[in-house]
Short mmCIF file of C-alpha atoms in Angstrom, two decimals:
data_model
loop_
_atom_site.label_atom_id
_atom_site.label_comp_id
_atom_site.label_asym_id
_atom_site.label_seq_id
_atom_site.Cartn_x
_atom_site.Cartn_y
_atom_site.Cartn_z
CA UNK A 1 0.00 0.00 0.00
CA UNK A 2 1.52 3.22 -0.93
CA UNK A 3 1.40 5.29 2.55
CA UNK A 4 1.71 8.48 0.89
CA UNK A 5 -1.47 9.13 -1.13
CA UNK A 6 -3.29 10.39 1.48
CA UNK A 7 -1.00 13.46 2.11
CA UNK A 8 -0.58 13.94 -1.50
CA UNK A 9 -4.45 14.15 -2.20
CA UNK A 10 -4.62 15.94 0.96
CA UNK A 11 -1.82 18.75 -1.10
CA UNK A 12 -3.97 18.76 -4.28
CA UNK A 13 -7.15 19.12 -2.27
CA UNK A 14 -5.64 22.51 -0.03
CA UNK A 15 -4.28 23.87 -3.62
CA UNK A 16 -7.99 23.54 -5.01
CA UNK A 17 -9.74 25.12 -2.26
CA UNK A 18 -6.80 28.06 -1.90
CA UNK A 19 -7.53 28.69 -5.88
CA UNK A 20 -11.17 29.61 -4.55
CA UNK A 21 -9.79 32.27 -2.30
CA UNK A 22 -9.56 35.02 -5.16
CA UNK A 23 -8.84 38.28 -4.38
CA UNK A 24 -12.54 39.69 -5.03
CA UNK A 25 -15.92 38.23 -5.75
CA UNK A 26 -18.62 40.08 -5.93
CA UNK A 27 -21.14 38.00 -7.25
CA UNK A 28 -24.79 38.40 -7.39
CA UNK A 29 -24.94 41.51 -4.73
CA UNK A 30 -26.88 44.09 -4.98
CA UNK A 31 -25.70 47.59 -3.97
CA UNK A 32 -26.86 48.16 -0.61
CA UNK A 33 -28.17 44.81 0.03
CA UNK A 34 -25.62 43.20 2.50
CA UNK A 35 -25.11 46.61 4.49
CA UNK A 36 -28.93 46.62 4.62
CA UNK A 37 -29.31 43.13 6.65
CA UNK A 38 -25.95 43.62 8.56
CA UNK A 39 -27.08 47.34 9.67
CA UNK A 40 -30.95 45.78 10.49
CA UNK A 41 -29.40 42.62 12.24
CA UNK A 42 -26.77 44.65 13.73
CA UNK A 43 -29.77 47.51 14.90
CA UNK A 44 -31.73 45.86 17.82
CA UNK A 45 -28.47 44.42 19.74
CA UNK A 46 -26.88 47.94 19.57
CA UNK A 47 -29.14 49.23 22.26
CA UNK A 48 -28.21 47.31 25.60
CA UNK A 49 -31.92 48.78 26.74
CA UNK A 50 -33.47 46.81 23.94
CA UNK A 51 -31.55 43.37 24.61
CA UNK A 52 -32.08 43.23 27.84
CA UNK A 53 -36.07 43.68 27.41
CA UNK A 54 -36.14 41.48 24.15
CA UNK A 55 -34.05 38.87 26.53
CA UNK A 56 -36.87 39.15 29.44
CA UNK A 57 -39.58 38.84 27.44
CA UNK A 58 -37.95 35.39 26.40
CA UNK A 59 -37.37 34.60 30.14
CA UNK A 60 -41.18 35.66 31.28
CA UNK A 61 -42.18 33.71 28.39
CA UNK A 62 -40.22 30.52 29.56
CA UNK A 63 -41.38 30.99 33.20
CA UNK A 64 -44.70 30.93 32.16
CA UNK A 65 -44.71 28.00 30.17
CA UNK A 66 -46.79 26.79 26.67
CA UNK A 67 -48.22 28.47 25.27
CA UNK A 68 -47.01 32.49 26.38
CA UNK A 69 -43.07 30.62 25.67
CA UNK A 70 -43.62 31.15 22.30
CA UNK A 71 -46.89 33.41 22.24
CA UNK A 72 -44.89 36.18 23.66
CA UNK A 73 -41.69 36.05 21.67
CA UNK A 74 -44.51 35.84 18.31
CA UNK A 75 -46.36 39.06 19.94
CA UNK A 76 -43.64 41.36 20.27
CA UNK A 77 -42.16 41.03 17.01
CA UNK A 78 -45.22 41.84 15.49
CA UNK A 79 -46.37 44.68 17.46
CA UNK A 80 -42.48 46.17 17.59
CA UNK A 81 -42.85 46.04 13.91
CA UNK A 82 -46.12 48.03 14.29
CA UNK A 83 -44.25 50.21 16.45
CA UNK A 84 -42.01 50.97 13.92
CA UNK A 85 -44.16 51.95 11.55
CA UNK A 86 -45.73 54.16 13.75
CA UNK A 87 -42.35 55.90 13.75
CA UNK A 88 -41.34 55.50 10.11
CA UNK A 89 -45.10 57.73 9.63
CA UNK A 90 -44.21 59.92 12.05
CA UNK A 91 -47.06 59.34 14.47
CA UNK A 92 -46.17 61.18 17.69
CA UNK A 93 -45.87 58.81 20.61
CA UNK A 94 -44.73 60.56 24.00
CA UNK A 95 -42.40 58.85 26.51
CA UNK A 96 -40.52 56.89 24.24
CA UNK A 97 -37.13 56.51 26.63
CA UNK A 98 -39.35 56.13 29.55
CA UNK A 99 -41.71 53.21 28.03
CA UNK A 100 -38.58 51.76 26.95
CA UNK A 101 -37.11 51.54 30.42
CA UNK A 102 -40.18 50.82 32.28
CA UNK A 103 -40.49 47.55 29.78
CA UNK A 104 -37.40 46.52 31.04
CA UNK A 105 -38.28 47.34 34.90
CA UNK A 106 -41.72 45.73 34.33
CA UNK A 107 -40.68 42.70 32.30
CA UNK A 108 -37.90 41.81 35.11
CA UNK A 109 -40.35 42.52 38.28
CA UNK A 110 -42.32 39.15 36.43
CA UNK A 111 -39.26 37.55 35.66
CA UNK A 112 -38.25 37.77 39.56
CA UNK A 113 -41.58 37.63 41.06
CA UNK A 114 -42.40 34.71 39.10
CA UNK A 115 -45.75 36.69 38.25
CA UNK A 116 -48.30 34.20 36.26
CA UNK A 117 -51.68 36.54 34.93
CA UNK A 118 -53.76 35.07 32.31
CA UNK A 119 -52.03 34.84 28.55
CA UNK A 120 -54.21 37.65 27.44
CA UNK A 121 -52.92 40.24 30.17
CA UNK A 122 -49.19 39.11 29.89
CA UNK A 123 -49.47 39.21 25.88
CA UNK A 124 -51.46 42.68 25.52
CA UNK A 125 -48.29 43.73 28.21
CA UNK A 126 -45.75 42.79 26.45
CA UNK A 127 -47.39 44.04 22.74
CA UNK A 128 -48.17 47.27 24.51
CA UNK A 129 -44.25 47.62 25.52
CA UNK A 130 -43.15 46.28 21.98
CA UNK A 131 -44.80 49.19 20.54
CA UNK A 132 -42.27 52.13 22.31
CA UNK A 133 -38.88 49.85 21.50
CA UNK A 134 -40.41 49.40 17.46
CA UNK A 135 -41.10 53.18 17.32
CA UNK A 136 -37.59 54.22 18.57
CA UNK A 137 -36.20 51.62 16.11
CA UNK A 138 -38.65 53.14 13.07
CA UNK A 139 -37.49 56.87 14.20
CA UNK A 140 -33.36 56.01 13.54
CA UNK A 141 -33.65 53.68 10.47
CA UNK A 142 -30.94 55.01 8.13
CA UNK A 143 -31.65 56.29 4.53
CA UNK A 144 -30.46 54.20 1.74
CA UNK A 145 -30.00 51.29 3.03
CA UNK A 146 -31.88 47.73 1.11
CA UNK A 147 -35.72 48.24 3.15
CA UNK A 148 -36.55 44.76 3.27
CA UNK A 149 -33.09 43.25 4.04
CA UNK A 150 -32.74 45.72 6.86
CA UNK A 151 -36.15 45.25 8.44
CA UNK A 152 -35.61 41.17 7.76
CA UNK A 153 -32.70 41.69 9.72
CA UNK A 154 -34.22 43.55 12.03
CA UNK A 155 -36.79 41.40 12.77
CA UNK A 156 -34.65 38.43 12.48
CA UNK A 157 -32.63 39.69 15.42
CA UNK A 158 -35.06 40.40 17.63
CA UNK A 159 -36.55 37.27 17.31
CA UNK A 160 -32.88 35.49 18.11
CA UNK A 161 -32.79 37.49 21.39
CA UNK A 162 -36.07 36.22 22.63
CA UNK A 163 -34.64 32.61 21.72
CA UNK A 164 -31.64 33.61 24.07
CA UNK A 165 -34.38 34.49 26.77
CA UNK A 166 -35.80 31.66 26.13
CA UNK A 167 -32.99 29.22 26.51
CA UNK A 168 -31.65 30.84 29.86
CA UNK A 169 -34.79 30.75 30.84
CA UNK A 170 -35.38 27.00 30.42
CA UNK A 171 -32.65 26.70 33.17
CA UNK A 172 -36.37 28.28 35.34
CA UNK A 173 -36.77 24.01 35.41
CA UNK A 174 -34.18 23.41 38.06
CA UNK A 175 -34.22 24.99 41.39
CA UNK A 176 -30.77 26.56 41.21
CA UNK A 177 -31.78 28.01 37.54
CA UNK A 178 -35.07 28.91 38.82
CA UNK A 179 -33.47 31.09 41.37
CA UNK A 180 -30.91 31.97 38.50
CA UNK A 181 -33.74 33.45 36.44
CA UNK A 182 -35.24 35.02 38.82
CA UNK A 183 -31.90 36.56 39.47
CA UNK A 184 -32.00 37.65 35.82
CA UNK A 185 -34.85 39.24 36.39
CA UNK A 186 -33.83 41.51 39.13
CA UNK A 187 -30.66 42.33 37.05
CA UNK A 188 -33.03 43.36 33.99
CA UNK A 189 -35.45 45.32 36.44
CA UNK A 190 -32.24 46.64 38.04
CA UNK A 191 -30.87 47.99 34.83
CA UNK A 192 -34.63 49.76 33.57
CA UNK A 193 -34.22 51.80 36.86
CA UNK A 194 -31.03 52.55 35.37
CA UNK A 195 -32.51 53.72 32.04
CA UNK A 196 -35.50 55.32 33.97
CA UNK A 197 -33.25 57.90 35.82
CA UNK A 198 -31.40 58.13 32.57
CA UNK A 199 -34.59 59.15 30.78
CA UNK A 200 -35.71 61.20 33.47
CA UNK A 201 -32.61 63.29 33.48
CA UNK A 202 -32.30 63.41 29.88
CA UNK B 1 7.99 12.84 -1.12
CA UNK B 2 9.77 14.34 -3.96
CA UNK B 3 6.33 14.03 -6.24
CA UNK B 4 4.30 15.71 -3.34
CA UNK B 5 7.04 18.59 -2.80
CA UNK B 6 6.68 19.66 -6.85
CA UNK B 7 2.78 19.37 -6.20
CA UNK B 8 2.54 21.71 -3.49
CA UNK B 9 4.92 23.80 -5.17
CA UNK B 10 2.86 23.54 -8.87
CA UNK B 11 -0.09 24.42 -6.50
CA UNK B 12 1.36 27.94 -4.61
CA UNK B 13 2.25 28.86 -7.92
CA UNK B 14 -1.09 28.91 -9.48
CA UNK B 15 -1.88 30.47 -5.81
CA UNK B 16 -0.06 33.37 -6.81
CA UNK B 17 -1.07 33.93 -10.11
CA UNK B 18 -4.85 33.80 -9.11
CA UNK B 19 -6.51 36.56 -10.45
CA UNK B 20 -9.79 38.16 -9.18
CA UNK B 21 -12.24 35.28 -9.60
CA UNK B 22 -15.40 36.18 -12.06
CA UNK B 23 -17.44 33.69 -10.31
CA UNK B 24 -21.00 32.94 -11.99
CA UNK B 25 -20.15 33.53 -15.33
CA UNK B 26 -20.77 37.13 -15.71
CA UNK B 27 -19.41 37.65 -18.54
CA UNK B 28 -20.71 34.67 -20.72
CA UNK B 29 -23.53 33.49 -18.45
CA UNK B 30 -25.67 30.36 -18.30
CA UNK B 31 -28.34 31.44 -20.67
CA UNK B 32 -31.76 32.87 -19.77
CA UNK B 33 -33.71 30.19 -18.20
CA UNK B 34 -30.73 29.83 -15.55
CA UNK B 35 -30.57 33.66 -15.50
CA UNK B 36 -34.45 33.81 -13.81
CA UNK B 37 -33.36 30.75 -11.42
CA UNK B 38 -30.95 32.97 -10.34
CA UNK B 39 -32.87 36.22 -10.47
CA UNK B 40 -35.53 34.10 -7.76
CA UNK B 41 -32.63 32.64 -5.79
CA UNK B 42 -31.47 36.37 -5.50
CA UNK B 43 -34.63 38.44 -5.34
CA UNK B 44 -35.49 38.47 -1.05
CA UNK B 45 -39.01 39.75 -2.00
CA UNK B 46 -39.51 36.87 -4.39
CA UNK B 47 -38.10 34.45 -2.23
CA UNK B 48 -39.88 35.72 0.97
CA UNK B 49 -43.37 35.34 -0.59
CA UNK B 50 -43.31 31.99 -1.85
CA UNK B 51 -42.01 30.78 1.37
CA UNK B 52 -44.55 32.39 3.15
CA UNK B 53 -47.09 30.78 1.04
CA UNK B 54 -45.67 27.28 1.43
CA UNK B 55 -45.13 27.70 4.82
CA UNK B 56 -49.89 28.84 4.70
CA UNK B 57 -50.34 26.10 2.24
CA UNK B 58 -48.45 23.42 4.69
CA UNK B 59 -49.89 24.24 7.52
CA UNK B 60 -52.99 23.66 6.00
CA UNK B 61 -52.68 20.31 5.01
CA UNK B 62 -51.74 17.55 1.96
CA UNK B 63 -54.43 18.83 -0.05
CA UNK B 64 -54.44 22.54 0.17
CA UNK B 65 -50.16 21.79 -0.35
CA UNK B 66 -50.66 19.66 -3.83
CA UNK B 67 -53.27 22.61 -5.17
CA UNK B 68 -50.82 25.24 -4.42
CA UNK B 69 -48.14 23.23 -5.94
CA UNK B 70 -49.30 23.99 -8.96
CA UNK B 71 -51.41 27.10 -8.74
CA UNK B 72 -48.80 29.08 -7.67
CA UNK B 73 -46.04 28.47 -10.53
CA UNK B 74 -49.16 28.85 -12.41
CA UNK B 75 -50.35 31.85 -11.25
CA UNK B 76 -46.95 33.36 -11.26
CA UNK B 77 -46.17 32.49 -15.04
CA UNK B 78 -49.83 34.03 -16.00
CA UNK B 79 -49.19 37.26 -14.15
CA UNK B 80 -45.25 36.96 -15.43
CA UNK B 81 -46.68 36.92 -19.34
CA UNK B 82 -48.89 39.93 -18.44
CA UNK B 83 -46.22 41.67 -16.84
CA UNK B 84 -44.13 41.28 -20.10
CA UNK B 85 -46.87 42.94 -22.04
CA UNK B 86 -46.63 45.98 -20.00
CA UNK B 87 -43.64 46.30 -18.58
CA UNK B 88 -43.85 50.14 -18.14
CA UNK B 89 -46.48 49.28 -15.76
CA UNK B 90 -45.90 50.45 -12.24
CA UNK B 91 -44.61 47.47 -10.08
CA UNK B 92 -47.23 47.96 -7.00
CA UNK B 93 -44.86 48.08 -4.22
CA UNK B 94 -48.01 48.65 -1.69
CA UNK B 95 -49.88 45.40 -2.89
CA UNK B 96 -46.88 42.98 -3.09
CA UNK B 97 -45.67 43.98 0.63
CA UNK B 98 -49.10 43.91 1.50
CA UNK B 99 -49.91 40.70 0.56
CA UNK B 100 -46.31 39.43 1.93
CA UNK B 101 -47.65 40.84 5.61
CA UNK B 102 -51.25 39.27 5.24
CA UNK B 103 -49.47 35.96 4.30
CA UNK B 104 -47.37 36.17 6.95
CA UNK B 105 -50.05 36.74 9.04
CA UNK B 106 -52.13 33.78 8.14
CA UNK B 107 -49.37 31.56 8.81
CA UNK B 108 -48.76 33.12 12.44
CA UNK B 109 -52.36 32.48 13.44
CA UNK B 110 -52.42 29.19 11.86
CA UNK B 111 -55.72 30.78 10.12
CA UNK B 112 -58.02 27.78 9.07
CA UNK B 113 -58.99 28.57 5.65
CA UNK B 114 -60.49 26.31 3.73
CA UNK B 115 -58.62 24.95 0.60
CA UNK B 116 -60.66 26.41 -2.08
CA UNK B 117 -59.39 29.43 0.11
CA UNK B 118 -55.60 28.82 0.17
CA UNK B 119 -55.56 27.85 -3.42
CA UNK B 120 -57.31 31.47 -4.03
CA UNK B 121 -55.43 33.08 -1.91
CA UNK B 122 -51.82 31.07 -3.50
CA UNK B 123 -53.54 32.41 -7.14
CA UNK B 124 -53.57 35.84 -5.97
CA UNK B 125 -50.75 36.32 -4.54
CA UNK B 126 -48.65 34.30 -7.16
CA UNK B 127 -50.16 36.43 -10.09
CA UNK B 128 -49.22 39.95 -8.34
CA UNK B 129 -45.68 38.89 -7.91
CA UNK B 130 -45.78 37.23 -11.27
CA UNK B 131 -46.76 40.50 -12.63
CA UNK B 132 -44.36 42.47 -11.13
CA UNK B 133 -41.46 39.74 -11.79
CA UNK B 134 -42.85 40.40 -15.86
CA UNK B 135 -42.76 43.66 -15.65
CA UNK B 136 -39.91 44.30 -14.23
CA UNK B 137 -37.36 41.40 -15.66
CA UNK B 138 -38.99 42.40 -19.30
CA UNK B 139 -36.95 45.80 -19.62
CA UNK B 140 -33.75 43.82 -18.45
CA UNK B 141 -33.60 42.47 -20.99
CA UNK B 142 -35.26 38.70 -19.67
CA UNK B 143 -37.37 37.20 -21.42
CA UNK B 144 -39.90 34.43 -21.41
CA UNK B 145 -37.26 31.70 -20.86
CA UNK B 146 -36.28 33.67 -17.91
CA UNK B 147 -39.75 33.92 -16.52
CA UNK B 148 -39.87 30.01 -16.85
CA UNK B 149 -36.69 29.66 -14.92
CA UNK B 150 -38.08 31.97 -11.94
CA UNK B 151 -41.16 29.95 -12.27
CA UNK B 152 -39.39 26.39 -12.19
CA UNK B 153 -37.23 27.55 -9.33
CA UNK B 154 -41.02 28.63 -7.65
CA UNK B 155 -42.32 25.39 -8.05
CA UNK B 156 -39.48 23.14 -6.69
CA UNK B 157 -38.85 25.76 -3.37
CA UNK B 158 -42.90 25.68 -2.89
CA UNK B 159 -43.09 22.05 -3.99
CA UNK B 160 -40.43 20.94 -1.36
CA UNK B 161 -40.94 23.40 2.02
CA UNK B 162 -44.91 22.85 1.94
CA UNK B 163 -44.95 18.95 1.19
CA UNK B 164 -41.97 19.32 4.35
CA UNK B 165 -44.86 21.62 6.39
CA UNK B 166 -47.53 18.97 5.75
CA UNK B 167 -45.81 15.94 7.75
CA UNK B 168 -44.54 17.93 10.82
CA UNK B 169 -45.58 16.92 14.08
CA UNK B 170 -48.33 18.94 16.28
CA UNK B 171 -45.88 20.89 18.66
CA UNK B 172 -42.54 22.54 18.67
CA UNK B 173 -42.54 21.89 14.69
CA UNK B 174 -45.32 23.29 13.70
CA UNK B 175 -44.71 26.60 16.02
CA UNK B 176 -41.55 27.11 14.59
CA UNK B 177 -43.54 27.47 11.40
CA UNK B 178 -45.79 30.20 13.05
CA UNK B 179 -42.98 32.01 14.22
CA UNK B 180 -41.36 31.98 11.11
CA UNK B 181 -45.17 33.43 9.55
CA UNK B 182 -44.94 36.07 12.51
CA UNK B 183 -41.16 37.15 11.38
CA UNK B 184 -42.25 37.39 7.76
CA UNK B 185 -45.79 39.52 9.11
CA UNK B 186 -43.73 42.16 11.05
CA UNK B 187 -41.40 42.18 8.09
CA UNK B 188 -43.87 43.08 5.73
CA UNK B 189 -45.41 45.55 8.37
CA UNK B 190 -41.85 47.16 8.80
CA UNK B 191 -41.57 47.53 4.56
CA UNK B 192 -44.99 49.35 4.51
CA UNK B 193 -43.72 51.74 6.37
CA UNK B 194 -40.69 52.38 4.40
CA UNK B 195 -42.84 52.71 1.92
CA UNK B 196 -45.15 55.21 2.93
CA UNK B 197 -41.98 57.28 4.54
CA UNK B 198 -40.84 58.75 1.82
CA UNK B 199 -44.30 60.06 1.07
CA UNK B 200 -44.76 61.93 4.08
CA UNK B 201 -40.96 63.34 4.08
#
C-alpha cells in the first residue's frame, strides 16, 4: 500500500480550495443589500436597553410555560414592527425613553416575582411595551440602506434574542436556575431603573 | 515525497497567479432560463413570498399543499406573461408587501382557511408577484425563458418546504412554522412603512 497518497491528495485538495480564495468576488450583490441586513441585524443588539427587554420577554415567556413561551416572543415582534411603523409615519408617541425603560423594569419585576396573569394580560403587556422599542427603532432607520433586508434583519434579530431568553430561561426548570432566572430578572429590572433615571434626566 | 514537494509547489504557484475570480459567469452566463433561477434565488421579495405561502399552504394540510403546488407556478407564469406585455407598468410596491404581511399573518395564526381558500389566496398572490417579476425582468432584458426559470425555481422551493410543512408533528414543529409566519408579518409591516416614509418626508 503506498502510505503516501493520502497526504498527496490531501496537497492537491488545499491547492484547489486556496484557488477559490480570489482576491474579489462580488457576485450576485446588490448595492446596498448586504449593508442593509448587517445594519438591520446589527440595529436591535446595539441598544443594551433593547436586549435586555427582548431577553426578558424570552425569560417571562419561559417561566410561564406553553403556550405564552412562544406566544410572547410571536407578539412582540409583530407589534415592535407596528411600532415601527408608527415611527417611520411619524405618528407622535410621547415617553418613548421612559416606556422603553419601564419595559425593562416591568418585564424583570415578572421575571423575579415569578408573576403568572392570564395569557391575554401578559401578551397585551408585552405588545403594549413592543410598541415604544419598534417606534424608537422606526425613528433612527438610516436612509439608503436595502428596506426589506434591513427590516428582515431587524426582525430576524429580535426574534434570536427572545430565543436567548428563552434558553436561559429553560434553566427556570431546576431549582438553582429557577433562582438563576429570577436573578435575571432583578438584574433586567435593576438595569430599567437605570434607564429610567437616565430618561428622566435626559 | 519528492512528487508531493513539486505538487505543493505547482499548487502555490497557481496560488499566486490567481486573479480576481469572475465567479457565476458574468461575462458569458448560463443562458436565460438559468438567469431567472438565479434572479428568484437572488430576489429576497420573491423568495420571501413563496415561502410564506408554502409555509400557509403546509400548515394547512396535503391537499391545500398539492393545489398550491401547482397554482402558484401557475399563477406566477400568467401574471409573469402579463407583466411582459406591460412592462412600463408600475410594479405595486403597496400590494406585493401587503400581501407578503397578510401571508405572513395567516401563517402566524395558523388561520383555518379552507382549501378552495388557500388555493385562491396562493392564485392571488402568485399572479401579483408574477406580474411584477414580468414587468420588471422584461426591460432587463429577460425574457420568457427567464420567466420560466423563476417559475421552475417557484415550483421546486414551494413544492419541497410545503410537502416538508404537511408531515410535521403537532408541537414545537409546527410553532416554529408560526414564528417563522410572525417574522415574515412584522417584516412586511416594517416595509410598509418604508414605503409610505418617503411620502410623508
Amino acid at each position: 500500500m503506498n502510505t503516501h497518497r493520502p497526504w498527496k491528495l490531501s496537497v492537491a485538495g488545499w491547492a484547489a480550495l486556496l484557488l477559490f480564495a480570489p482576491a474579489t468576488v462580488l457576485a450576485h450583490q446588490e448595492i446596498g443589500q448586504i449593508t442593509g441586513f448587517a445594519s438591520g441585524f446589527l440595529h436591535p443588539i446595539s441598544g443594551f436597553d433593547h436586549v435586555l427587554a427582548m431577553v426578558a420577554v424570552g425569560l417571562w415567556g419561559a417561566v410561564l410555560g406553553s403556550p405564552a413561551i412562544w406566544v410572547l416572543p410571536v407578539a412582540f415582534p409583530v407589534t415592535m414592527a407596528f411600532g415601527g411603523l408608527m415611527g417611520l409615519l411619524g405618528v407622535p408617541l410621547p415617553g418613548i425613553e421612559i416606556g422603553i425603560a419601564a419595559s425593562a423594569i416591568v418585564l424583570g419585576i415578572m421575571v423575579l416575582a415569578q408573576l403568572r396573569p392570564p395569557l391575554w394580560a401578559a401578551a397585551i403587556l408585552v405588545a403594549f411595551f413592543a410598541i415604544f422599542h419598534g417606534y424608537a427603532h422606526g425613528k433612527e432607520l438610516p436612509e439608503g440602506a436595502s428596506a426589506l433586508l434591513y427590516s428582515f434583519g431587524f426582525v430576524v434579530a429580535t426574534g434570536l434574542l427572545h430565543l436567548v431568553g428563552i434558553l436561559l430561561g429553560e434553566a427556570h426548570r431546576w431549582a438553582v436556575g429557577r433562582q438563576a432566572v429570577r436573578a435575571a430578572g432583578g438584574g433586567v429590572a435593576l438595569a430599567g431603573l437605570f434607564f429610567l433615571w437616565q430618561a428622566v434626566a435626559a | 515525497m519528492r512528487r508531493a514537494v513539486g505538487t505543493t509547489l505547482v499548487a502555490l504557484a497557481a496560488i499566486v497567479v490567481a486573479s480576481p475570480a469572475h465567479a457565476h459567469l458574468v461575462e458569458t452566463g448560463f443562458g436565460a432560463f438559468y438567469d431567472g433561477i438565479a434572479h428568484f434565488a437572488v430576489s429576497l421579495a420573491d423568495m420571501l413570498i413563496v415561502i410564506a405561502l408554502a409555509l400557509f399552504a403546509g400548515l394547512r394540510g396535503t391537499r391545500a399543499a398539492r393545489h398550491a403546488m401547482f397554482a402558484l407556478p401557475a399563477a406566477w407564469l400568467v401574471g409573469g406573461a402579463l407583466g411582459a406585455l406591460w412592462p412600463t407598468a408600475s410594479i405595486w410596491p403597496v400590494s406585493t408587501t401587503l400581501s407578503l404581511a397578510l401571508t405572513g399573518a395567516l401563517v402566524a395564526l395558523d388561520a383555518k382557511l379552507s382549501d378552495a381558500s388557500v388555493t385562491a389566496f396562493v392564485i392571488v398572490a402568485g399572479a401579483l408577484y408574477g406580474f411584477v417579476n414580468g414587468a420588471t425582468m422584461t426591460p432587463g432584458g429577460a425574457g420568457g425563458l427567464a420567466l420560466l426559470g423563476a417559475v421552475c425555481a417557484i415550483f421546486f422551493v414551494n413544492t419541497i418546504l410545503a410537502a416538508e410543512v404537511t408531515v410535521l408533528p403537532v408541537g414545537w414543529p409546527r410553532i416554529a412554522v408560526r414564528v417563522a409566519g410572525s417574522w415574515i408579518a412584522a417584516t412586511g409591516m416594517l416595509m410598509l412603512g418604508w414605503l409610505a416614509r418617503p411620502t410623508l418626508a
